[in-house]
């Protein structure tokens, strides 16, 4: 155990840093995707509703490991070999970010849709009755109320996404799990290696949950 | 209280509204004059709320015409947001913006729509709050107010846009009985100031005292209309008589 920590501790910490970087990149784009598709699913426009529905169903219906292989290997192959003439190549970080963004974005879009729909219809009607356009009513009245109810689910989704980065070890991104595999291969100490990795995840996620709880409490204070 | 019979504020002709296969408004025609206080009564499901909500296009009427201040609000090119700036609405469940305090509830629309600067809107809001007796609640959040206070803020919020017309959709139906009076008092004051008002309500006493005209609706039609004297005290239609017997 000590040998792993002294010999590979720094390596594992750097790998954890990469895990966090990947999660952060993924979450950033997931929030944007989630907001776009979430709003597309609540506005009164059939085409937008259907596009959003297809996006969410398609992503939810495919395991992330398949999505990862598809984005990392399948998409460049499509452009470079099947269609031909392109020279598309994604780094593991880019592919990983896309996968996380798509996957988490789909769930975020559902959270945002549910959050918006949970706000009493009368709020939108009152805003519109004053002459406010739909977009301003949404931004100033409905969304701020929706976000309050969404916060716990969003944070939960963040944690799931952070853990899902481990799936992306399959496309060779040197995040924590991938690095730990190498450590195990070098030392043959699988019990110690995976125990350390498990604890590292546990610490980061526990800190995150605590921060989340504090934020949640602060958001609710105004009520 | 004095309706100006020379100026038609709201002209409704052959208004029909269906929700799917359910026809809620069958054929509504009426004129509402400047400064007139029109009270709409009728059993639930008679279409009175739908009628009111068609007047500011919260519901899209199926056919017919609604002309407000000379503008056909059913025509395609109409800027409905602009029209709504002049038509205040008060809801049964108040619908104050829960995320904003009283003063921000009132100033949001005037400031966002560039009708006033933040400062002007705030001054006007404070003036209106004084008028409805809630100046000390300016910083309170809706959740900290009683039902009656919420509804008075909701009226003040609508007035903050300086509307020509005010629509009231059962403004006292969700209130505890002891709070009805304070809301009706604000509405009476508004009527006395010459506001054009259309009010859906079950408050017969208020209708008798304040209304210039009472419309009795049932089954999607206006069954009977006239002064409170005529409709409430000497109704002619059997359905009106039947309804009034049940509620009075």
Short mmCIF file of C-alpha atoms in Angstrom, two decimals:
data_model
loop_
_atom_site.label_atom_id
_atom_site.label_comp_id
_atom_site.label_asym_id
_atom_site.label_seq_id
_atom_site.Cartn_x
_atom_site.Cartn_y
_atom_site.Cartn_z
CA UNK A 1 0.00 0.00 0.00
CA UNK A 2 2.76 2.39 1.07
CA UNK A 3 4.82 1.43 -1.95
CA UNK A 4 1.99 2.31 -4.28
CA UNK A 5 1.38 5.60 -2.55
CA UNK A 6 5.05 6.63 -2.60
CA UNK A 7 5.79 5.19 -6.00
CA UNK A 8 2.60 6.03 -7.86
CA UNK A 9 0.80 8.58 -5.66
CA UNK A 10 1.71 11.57 -7.77
CA UNK A 11 0.74 9.71 -10.92
CA UNK A 12 -2.66 8.81 -9.48
CA UNK A 13 -3.24 12.37 -8.31
CA UNK A 14 -2.48 13.71 -11.76
CA UNK A 15 -4.85 11.10 -13.19
CA UNK A 16 -7.53 12.28 -10.77
CA UNK A 17 -6.88 15.79 -12.05
CA UNK A 18 -7.50 14.55 -15.61
CA UNK A 19 -10.69 12.84 -14.45
CA UNK A 20 -11.89 16.14 -13.01
CA UNK A 21 -10.86 18.03 -16.15
CA UNK A 22 -12.78 15.59 -18.33
CA UNK A 23 -15.83 15.76 -16.07
CA UNK A 24 -15.73 19.55 -16.02
CA UNK A 25 -15.45 19.83 -19.83
CA UNK A 26 -18.26 17.32 -20.23
CA UNK A 27 -20.50 19.03 -17.69
CA UNK A 28 -19.94 22.46 -19.20
CA UNK A 29 -21.23 21.38 -22.60
CA UNK A 30 -23.85 19.14 -21.00
CA UNK A 31 -25.35 22.18 -19.28
CA UNK A 32 -25.57 24.04 -22.57
CA UNK A 33 -27.07 21.04 -24.39
CA UNK A 34 -29.43 20.37 -21.50
CA UNK A 35 -30.69 23.94 -21.44
CA UNK A 36 -31.18 24.05 -25.21
CA UNK A 37 -33.00 20.70 -25.46
CA UNK A 38 -34.85 21.25 -22.19
CA UNK A 39 -36.30 24.52 -23.43
CA UNK A 40 -36.96 23.01 -26.85
CA UNK A 41 -39.11 20.39 -25.17
CA UNK A 42 -41.36 22.91 -23.35
CA UNK A 43 -41.93 25.61 -25.98
CA UNK A 44 -45.03 25.46 -28.13
CA UNK A 45 -43.38 24.18 -31.28
CA UNK A 46 -43.97 20.65 -32.55
CA UNK A 47 -40.70 20.44 -34.50
CA UNK A 48 -38.60 21.52 -31.52
CA UNK A 49 -40.48 19.15 -29.20
CA UNK A 50 -39.85 16.21 -31.50
CA UNK A 51 -36.16 17.01 -32.04
CA UNK A 52 -35.66 17.21 -28.30
CA UNK A 53 -37.55 13.97 -27.75
CA UNK A 54 -35.48 12.12 -30.34
CA UNK A 55 -32.23 13.42 -28.84
CA UNK A 56 -33.13 12.36 -25.33
CA UNK A 57 -34.49 8.95 -26.34
CA UNK A 58 -31.55 8.18 -28.61
CA UNK A 59 -28.92 9.02 -26.01
CA UNK A 60 -30.76 7.36 -23.17
CA UNK A 61 -31.24 4.23 -25.23
CA UNK A 62 -27.53 3.65 -25.91
CA UNK A 63 -25.02 2.58 -23.23
CA UNK A 64 -22.28 5.12 -22.76
CA UNK A 65 -19.55 2.63 -23.55
CA UNK A 66 -21.11 2.10 -26.99
CA UNK A 67 -21.42 5.85 -27.42
CA UNK A 68 -17.73 6.21 -26.52
CA UNK A 69 -16.60 3.66 -29.08
CA UNK A 70 -18.95 5.16 -31.64
CA UNK A 71 -17.67 8.70 -31.19
CA UNK A 72 -13.99 7.81 -30.86
CA UNK A 73 -13.66 5.09 -33.51
CA UNK A 74 -16.90 5.09 -35.49
CA UNK A 75 -17.28 8.75 -36.41
CA UNK A 76 -13.70 9.25 -37.74
CA UNK A 77 -14.05 5.96 -39.66
CA UNK A 78 -17.27 7.21 -41.21
CA UNK A 79 -15.64 10.42 -42.46
CA UNK A 80 -12.22 9.08 -43.35
CA UNK A 81 -13.02 5.71 -44.86
CA UNK A 82 -16.72 5.28 -45.65
CA UNK A 83 -17.30 8.77 -47.06
CA UNK A 84 -13.61 9.28 -47.72
CA UNK A 85 -11.57 12.39 -48.33
CA UNK A 86 -11.64 13.61 -44.75
CA UNK A 87 -8.97 13.40 -42.14
CA UNK A 88 -10.96 13.50 -38.94
CA UNK A 89 -9.27 12.44 -35.75
CA UNK A 90 -10.40 13.07 -32.21
CA UNK A 91 -8.19 13.05 -29.17
CA UNK A 92 -9.43 10.87 -26.34
CA UNK A 93 -10.20 14.03 -24.35
CA UNK A 94 -12.30 15.50 -27.17
CA UNK A 95 -14.18 12.26 -27.74
CA UNK A 96 -14.65 11.83 -24.01
CA UNK A 97 -15.99 15.34 -23.62
CA UNK A 98 -18.44 14.79 -26.47
CA UNK A 99 -19.66 11.53 -24.95
CA UNK A 100 -20.15 13.01 -21.50
CA UNK A 101 -21.78 16.13 -22.91
CA UNK A 102 -24.25 14.10 -24.98
CA UNK A 103 -24.99 11.60 -22.26
CA UNK A 104 -25.28 14.03 -19.37
CA UNK A 105 -26.93 16.62 -21.63
CA UNK A 106 -29.81 14.27 -22.36
CA UNK A 107 -30.47 13.70 -18.66
CA UNK A 108 -30.03 17.40 -17.90
CA UNK A 109 -32.57 18.24 -20.56
CA UNK A 110 -35.08 15.97 -18.82
CA UNK A 111 -34.30 17.57 -15.45
CA UNK A 112 -34.74 21.04 -16.91
CA UNK A 113 -37.97 20.11 -18.69
CA UNK A 114 -39.42 18.66 -15.51
CA UNK A 115 -38.25 21.70 -13.52
CA UNK A 116 -39.88 24.16 -15.89
CA UNK A 117 -43.10 22.17 -16.03
CA UNK A 118 -43.22 22.06 -12.24
CA UNK A 119 -43.53 25.86 -12.08
CA UNK A 120 -47.19 26.87 -11.82
CA UNK A 121 -48.63 27.82 -15.21
CA UNK A 122 -50.08 30.95 -13.64
CA UNK A 123 -46.58 32.42 -13.31
CA UNK A 124 -46.09 32.45 -17.07
CA UNK A 125 -49.66 33.69 -17.64
CA UNK A 126 -49.23 36.55 -15.20
CA UNK A 127 -45.97 37.60 -16.85
CA UNK A 128 -47.51 37.42 -20.32
CA UNK A 129 -50.61 39.32 -19.17
CA UNK A 130 -48.36 42.25 -18.28
CA UNK A 131 -47.11 42.38 -21.87
CA UNK A 132 -43.80 40.62 -21.27
CA UNK A 133 -42.66 38.49 -24.22
CA UNK A 134 -42.25 34.73 -23.78
CA UNK A 135 -38.45 34.80 -23.60
CA UNK A 136 -38.28 37.48 -20.90
CA UNK A 137 -41.03 35.77 -18.90
CA UNK A 138 -39.07 32.54 -19.09
CA UNK A 139 -35.77 34.14 -18.12
CA UNK A 140 -36.96 36.42 -15.33
CA UNK A 141 -39.87 34.51 -13.82
CA UNK A 142 -40.08 30.82 -14.73
CA UNK A 143 -36.44 29.71 -14.96
CA UNK A 144 -35.31 31.20 -11.63
CA UNK A 145 -38.10 29.29 -9.91
CA UNK A 146 -37.45 26.13 -11.91
CA UNK A 147 -33.74 26.14 -11.07
CA UNK A 148 -34.47 25.99 -7.36
CA UNK A 149 -36.32 22.73 -7.72
CA UNK A 150 -33.78 21.40 -10.20
CA UNK A 151 -30.63 21.92 -8.07
CA UNK A 152 -30.68 18.60 -6.19
CA UNK A 153 -31.26 16.58 -9.38
CA UNK A 154 -28.61 18.52 -11.27
CA UNK A 155 -26.01 17.90 -8.59
CA UNK A 156 -26.93 14.25 -8.52
CA UNK A 157 -26.43 14.16 -12.28
CA UNK A 158 -23.04 15.88 -11.88
CA UNK A 159 -21.91 13.15 -9.52
CA UNK A 160 -23.10 10.42 -11.87
CA UNK A 161 -21.22 12.09 -14.71
CA UNK A 162 -18.05 12.36 -12.65
CA UNK A 163 -18.23 8.62 -12.02
CA UNK A 164 -19.05 7.93 -15.66
CA UNK A 165 -15.68 9.33 -16.70
CA UNK A 166 -14.28 5.94 -15.64
CA UNK A 167 -16.12 4.36 -18.58
CA UNK A 168 -14.00 6.50 -20.87
CA UNK A 169 -10.91 4.53 -19.87
CA UNK A 170 -11.96 2.23 -22.71
CA UNK A 171 -10.96 4.80 -25.31
CA UNK A 172 -7.59 5.26 -23.70
CA UNK A 173 -7.99 8.60 -21.94
CA UNK A 174 -5.48 8.47 -19.07
CA UNK A 175 -7.96 9.25 -16.34
CA UNK A 176 -7.91 7.61 -12.93
CA UNK A 177 -9.15 4.12 -13.80
CA UNK A 178 -6.95 3.83 -16.86
CA UNK A 179 -3.91 4.93 -14.89
CA UNK A 180 -4.75 2.58 -12.05
CA UNK A 181 -4.83 -0.31 -14.51
CA UNK A 182 -1.23 0.47 -15.39
CA UNK A 183 -0.26 0.73 -11.74
CA UNK A 184 -1.82 -2.66 -11.10
CA UNK A 185 -0.04 -4.15 -14.08
CA UNK A 186 3.30 -2.87 -12.79
CA UNK A 187 2.87 -3.82 -9.16
CA UNK A 188 0.46 -6.78 -9.29
CA UNK A 189 -1.13 -5.34 -6.12
CA UNK A 190 -4.70 -5.22 -7.33
CA UNK A 191 -6.33 -5.07 -3.88
CA UNK A 192 -4.28 -2.10 -2.77
CA UNK A 193 -4.50 -0.28 -6.08
CA UNK A 194 -8.25 -0.45 -6.42
CA UNK A 195 -8.80 0.32 -2.75
CA UNK A 196 -6.80 3.50 -3.14
CA UNK A 197 -8.63 4.46 -6.33
CA UNK A 198 -11.99 3.77 -4.67
CA UNK A 199 -11.11 5.98 -1.71
CA UNK A 200 -9.93 8.75 -4.04
CA UNK A 201 -13.29 8.79 -5.83
CA UNK A 202 -15.08 8.60 -2.52
CA UNK A 203 -13.25 11.63 -1.12
CA UNK A 204 -13.82 13.83 -4.17
CA UNK A 205 -17.50 12.91 -4.48
CA UNK A 206 -18.14 13.35 -0.77
CA UNK A 207 -16.63 16.84 -0.87
CA UNK A 208 -18.78 17.61 -3.90
CA UNK A 209 -21.96 16.42 -2.20
CA UNK A 210 -21.19 18.55 0.88
CA UNK A 211 -20.67 21.64 -1.26
CA UNK A 212 -23.91 20.82 -3.05
CA UNK A 213 -25.85 20.54 0.20
CA UNK A 214 -24.53 23.91 1.36
CA UNK A 215 -25.48 25.50 -1.95
CA UNK A 216 -28.94 23.99 -1.79
CA UNK A 217 -29.49 25.35 1.68
CA UNK A 218 -28.32 28.80 0.62
CA UNK A 219 -30.62 28.82 -2.41
CA UNK A 220 -33.62 27.97 -0.27
CA UNK A 221 -32.97 30.66 2.28
CA UNK A 222 -34.83 33.34 0.30
CA UNK A 223 -38.06 31.37 0.48
CA UNK B 1 -68.70 54.81 -12.18
CA UNK B 2 -69.79 56.88 -15.12
CA UNK B 3 -69.47 54.90 -18.32
CA UNK B 4 -68.78 57.02 -21.36
CA UNK B 5 -71.27 55.63 -23.86
CA UNK B 6 -69.54 57.43 -26.74
CA UNK B 7 -66.39 55.35 -26.62
CA UNK B 8 -66.53 51.59 -27.12
CA UNK B 9 -63.44 50.14 -25.45
CA UNK B 10 -64.04 46.48 -26.16
CA UNK B 11 -66.17 45.29 -29.04
CA UNK B 12 -66.87 41.56 -29.14
CA UNK B 13 -68.75 39.98 -32.03
CA UNK B 14 -69.80 36.34 -32.47
CA UNK B 15 -66.96 35.09 -30.32
CA UNK B 16 -66.55 31.31 -30.30
CA UNK B 17 -64.00 29.19 -28.49
CA UNK B 18 -63.57 25.44 -28.47
CA UNK B 19 -61.18 23.25 -26.55
CA UNK B 20 -60.94 20.24 -28.85
CA UNK B 21 -64.50 19.09 -29.38
CA UNK B 22 -65.82 21.01 -26.38
CA UNK B 23 -67.35 24.33 -27.38
CA UNK B 24 -67.05 26.60 -24.37
CA UNK B 25 -68.07 29.91 -25.93
CA UNK B 26 -70.87 29.53 -28.45
CA UNK B 27 -71.73 33.00 -29.60
CA UNK B 28 -70.74 36.00 -27.51
CA UNK B 29 -71.35 39.56 -28.64
CA UNK B 30 -71.19 42.65 -26.47
CA UNK B 31 -69.79 46.16 -26.26
CA UNK B 32 -67.94 47.44 -23.24
CA UNK B 33 -67.67 51.21 -22.91
CA UNK B 34 -64.93 53.42 -21.54
CA UNK B 35 -65.12 53.63 -17.77
CA UNK B 36 -67.76 50.94 -17.58
CA UNK B 37 -67.71 48.30 -14.87
CA UNK B 38 -69.05 45.04 -16.25
CA UNK B 39 -69.58 42.11 -13.93
CA UNK B 40 -69.88 38.65 -15.43
CA UNK B 41 -71.74 36.05 -13.40
CA UNK B 42 -72.85 32.51 -14.09
CA UNK B 43 -72.45 28.90 -12.99
CA UNK B 44 -69.05 27.25 -13.23
CA UNK B 45 -68.37 25.89 -16.69
CA UNK B 46 -70.51 28.61 -18.25
CA UNK B 47 -67.47 30.03 -20.08
CA UNK B 48 -67.09 33.29 -18.17
CA UNK B 49 -63.41 32.83 -17.34
CA UNK B 50 -62.69 31.69 -20.89
CA UNK B 51 -64.47 34.79 -22.19
CA UNK B 52 -62.29 36.99 -20.00
CA UNK B 53 -59.10 35.18 -21.02
CA UNK B 54 -59.96 35.62 -24.69
CA UNK B 55 -59.96 39.39 -24.17
CA UNK B 56 -56.19 39.47 -23.63
CA UNK B 57 -55.50 36.42 -25.75
CA UNK B 58 -54.43 34.13 -22.94
CA UNK B 59 -56.83 31.91 -24.86
CA UNK B 60 -56.98 32.07 -28.63
CA UNK B 61 -60.60 32.40 -29.69
CA UNK B 62 -61.72 30.00 -32.41
CA UNK B 63 -63.70 32.54 -34.41
CA UNK B 64 -65.40 35.91 -34.16
CA UNK B 65 -63.84 39.30 -33.58
CA UNK B 66 -62.53 41.24 -30.60
CA UNK B 67 -61.70 44.90 -31.17
CA UNK B 68 -60.01 46.69 -28.29
CA UNK B 69 -59.38 50.44 -28.50
CA UNK B 70 -59.88 50.26 -32.27
CA UNK B 71 -57.48 47.36 -32.80
CA UNK B 72 -58.60 43.90 -33.88
CA UNK B 73 -56.66 41.64 -31.53
CA UNK B 74 -57.61 38.54 -33.52
CA UNK B 75 -55.86 39.78 -36.67
CA UNK B 76 -52.61 38.05 -37.55
CA UNK B 77 -50.27 41.05 -37.58
CA UNK B 78 -51.23 42.35 -34.15
CA UNK B 79 -48.49 42.80 -31.54
CA UNK B 80 -50.27 41.14 -28.64
CA UNK B 81 -47.57 42.07 -26.14
CA UNK B 82 -48.13 45.74 -26.92
CA UNK B 83 -51.90 45.29 -26.51
CA UNK B 84 -51.48 43.51 -23.19
CA UNK B 85 -49.51 46.45 -21.79
CA UNK B 86 -52.84 48.28 -21.74
CA UNK B 87 -54.91 45.42 -20.35
CA UNK B 88 -54.18 44.53 -16.75
CA UNK B 89 -55.27 41.16 -15.44
CA UNK B 90 -55.86 39.89 -11.93
CA UNK B 91 -56.07 36.14 -11.36
CA UNK B 92 -57.94 33.96 -8.92
CA UNK B 93 -54.70 32.56 -7.52
CA UNK B 94 -52.85 35.92 -7.52
CA UNK B 95 -49.90 34.54 -9.49
CA UNK B 96 -47.36 36.85 -7.89
CA UNK B 97 -43.85 36.00 -9.05
CA UNK B 98 -42.62 33.82 -6.19
CA UNK B 99 -38.96 34.53 -6.89
CA UNK B 100 -39.31 38.32 -6.60
CA UNK B 101 -40.25 40.59 -3.74
CA UNK B 102 -43.27 42.88 -3.89
CA UNK B 103 -41.53 45.88 -5.40
CA UNK B 104 -39.72 43.75 -8.02
CA UNK B 105 -42.98 42.02 -8.88
CA UNK B 106 -44.41 45.43 -9.68
CA UNK B 107 -41.46 46.99 -11.49
CA UNK B 108 -40.36 43.97 -13.56
CA UNK B 109 -42.67 44.58 -16.50
CA UNK B 110 -42.44 48.41 -16.71
CA UNK B 111 -38.63 48.29 -16.54
CA UNK B 112 -38.17 45.32 -18.90
CA UNK B 113 -40.54 46.90 -21.42
CA UNK B 114 -38.80 50.26 -21.11
CA UNK B 115 -41.98 52.02 -20.00
CA UNK B 116 -40.06 53.58 -17.13
CA UNK B 117 -36.62 53.74 -15.60
CA UNK B 118 -35.96 51.64 -12.53
CA UNK B 119 -36.27 54.77 -10.39
CA UNK B 120 -39.59 55.95 -11.91
CA UNK B 121 -41.09 52.49 -11.75
CA UNK B 122 -40.10 52.18 -8.13
CA UNK B 123 -41.68 55.52 -7.23
CA UNK B 124 -44.88 54.61 -9.02
CA UNK B 125 -44.92 51.20 -7.37
CA UNK B 126 -44.55 52.76 -3.92
CA UNK B 127 -47.37 55.18 -4.66
CA UNK B 128 -49.64 52.31 -5.71
CA UNK B 129 -48.65 50.26 -2.68
CA UNK B 130 -49.69 53.16 -0.50
CA UNK B 131 -53.01 53.26 -2.30
CA UNK B 132 -53.67 49.60 -1.58
CA UNK B 133 -52.36 50.04 1.97
CA UNK B 134 -49.27 47.87 1.70
CA UNK B 135 -46.38 50.34 1.59
CA UNK B 136 -44.65 48.57 4.47
CA UNK B 137 -44.62 45.27 2.51
CA UNK B 138 -42.48 46.56 -0.39
CA UNK B 139 -39.54 44.30 0.45
CA UNK B 140 -41.59 41.25 1.46
CA UNK B 141 -41.72 38.10 -0.64
CA UNK B 142 -45.09 36.71 -1.77
CA UNK B 143 -44.76 33.74 0.59
CA UNK B 144 -44.76 36.17 3.51
CA UNK B 145 -48.11 37.75 2.58
CA UNK B 146 -51.69 36.75 3.34
CA UNK B 147 -54.06 35.98 0.49
CA UNK B 148 -55.73 39.36 0.68
CA UNK B 149 -52.38 41.13 0.68
CA UNK B 150 -51.20 39.07 -2.27
CA UNK B 151 -54.27 39.98 -4.27
CA UNK B 152 -53.89 43.68 -3.46
CA UNK B 153 -50.27 43.51 -4.63
CA UNK B 154 -51.43 41.70 -7.77
CA UNK B 155 -53.85 44.54 -8.51
CA UNK B 156 -51.14 47.11 -7.84
CA UNK B 157 -48.76 45.19 -10.09
CA UNK B 158 -51.23 45.32 -12.96
CA UNK B 159 -51.83 49.04 -12.34
CA UNK B 160 -48.10 49.71 -12.44
CA UNK B 161 -48.29 49.31 -16.23
CA UNK B 162 -50.87 52.12 -16.38
CA UNK B 163 -53.50 50.03 -18.20
CA UNK B 164 -56.72 51.40 -19.68
CA UNK B 165 -58.62 48.21 -18.98
CA UNK B 166 -58.54 45.82 -16.04
CA UNK B 167 -59.73 42.22 -16.18
CA UNK B 168 -60.51 40.36 -12.95
CA UNK B 169 -60.84 36.57 -13.00
CA UNK B 170 -62.63 35.61 -9.77
CA UNK B 171 -60.29 37.80 -7.71
CA UNK B 172 -61.82 36.88 -4.35
CA UNK B 173 -62.69 33.21 -4.87
CA UNK B 174 -59.46 31.89 -3.35
CA UNK B 175 -59.55 34.20 -0.32
CA UNK B 176 -60.55 33.57 3.25
CA UNK B 177 -63.88 35.31 3.89
CA UNK B 178 -62.41 37.98 6.16
CA UNK B 179 -59.99 39.06 3.41
CA UNK B 180 -62.57 39.50 0.66
CA UNK B 181 -63.51 42.97 1.85
CA UNK B 182 -60.05 44.51 1.60
CA UNK B 183 -59.72 43.36 -2.02
CA UNK B 184 -63.20 44.51 -3.00
CA UNK B 185 -62.46 47.91 -1.43
CA UNK B 186 -59.45 48.36 -3.71
CA UNK B 187 -61.59 47.39 -6.70
CA UNK B 188 -64.35 49.82 -5.70
CA UNK B 189 -61.82 52.60 -5.49
CA UNK B 190 -60.56 51.68 -8.93
CA UNK B 191 -64.08 51.73 -10.33
CA UNK B 192 -64.67 55.14 -8.78
CA UNK B 193 -61.53 56.40 -10.52
CA UNK B 194 -63.12 55.58 -13.86
CA UNK B 195 -61.23 52.43 -14.84
CA UNK B 196 -62.82 50.22 -17.46
CA UNK B 197 -63.27 46.90 -15.69
CA UNK B 198 -64.50 43.44 -16.60
CA UNK B 199 -64.96 41.30 -13.53
CA UNK B 200 -65.84 37.63 -13.27
CA UNK B 201 -67.08 37.11 -9.74
CA UNK B 202 -69.50 35.37 -7.42
CA UNK B 203 -69.75 38.44 -5.15
CA UNK B 204 -73.36 39.44 -5.79
CA UNK B 205 -73.27 42.23 -3.24
CA UNK B 206 -70.27 43.76 -4.95
CA UNK B 207 -71.95 43.38 -8.35
CA UNK B 208 -75.06 45.19 -7.13
CA UNK B 209 -73.06 48.00 -5.62
CA UNK B 210 -70.38 48.62 -8.23
CA UNK B 211 -71.44 47.20 -11.58
CA UNK B 212 -72.79 49.41 -14.35
CA UNK B 213 -73.88 46.29 -16.15
CA UNK B 214 -74.20 42.63 -15.28
CA UNK B 215 -73.81 39.81 -17.80
CA UNK B 216 -75.28 36.45 -16.91
CA UNK B 217 -73.60 33.64 -18.84
CA UNK B 218 -74.58 30.00 -19.11
CA UNK B 219 -73.59 27.23 -21.52
CA UNK B 220 -71.38 29.50 -23.59
CA UNK B 221 -73.98 32.21 -24.23
CA UNK B 222 -74.82 35.54 -22.62
CA UNK B 223 -78.31 34.69 -21.40
CA UNK B 224 -79.24 38.05 -19.92
CA UNK B 225 -77.62 41.44 -19.48
CA UNK B 226 -78.55 44.77 -18.01
CA UNK B 227 -78.13 46.95 -14.95
CA UNK B 228 -77.71 45.18 -11.61
CA UNK B 229 -81.28 46.24 -10.84
CA UNK B 230 -82.58 44.47 -13.91
CA UNK B 231 -80.48 41.30 -13.86
CA UNK B 232 -80.02 40.68 -10.15
CA UNK B 233 -83.29 41.96 -8.75
CA UNK B 234 -85.73 41.45 -11.61
CA UNK B 235 -84.31 38.69 -13.80
CA UNK B 236 -86.48 37.66 -16.73
CA UNK B 237 -84.81 34.51 -18.02
CA UNK B 238 -85.67 31.30 -16.17
CA UNK B 239 -82.02 30.23 -16.10
CA UNK B 240 -80.98 33.51 -14.49
CA UNK B 241 -83.74 33.17 -11.90
CA UNK B 242 -82.69 29.60 -11.22
CA UNK B 243 -79.02 30.56 -10.79
CA UNK B 244 -79.74 33.53 -8.55
CA UNK B 245 -82.00 31.41 -6.38
CA UNK B 246 -79.13 29.03 -5.81
CA UNK B 247 -76.50 31.63 -4.93
CA UNK B 248 -78.44 34.27 -3.05
#
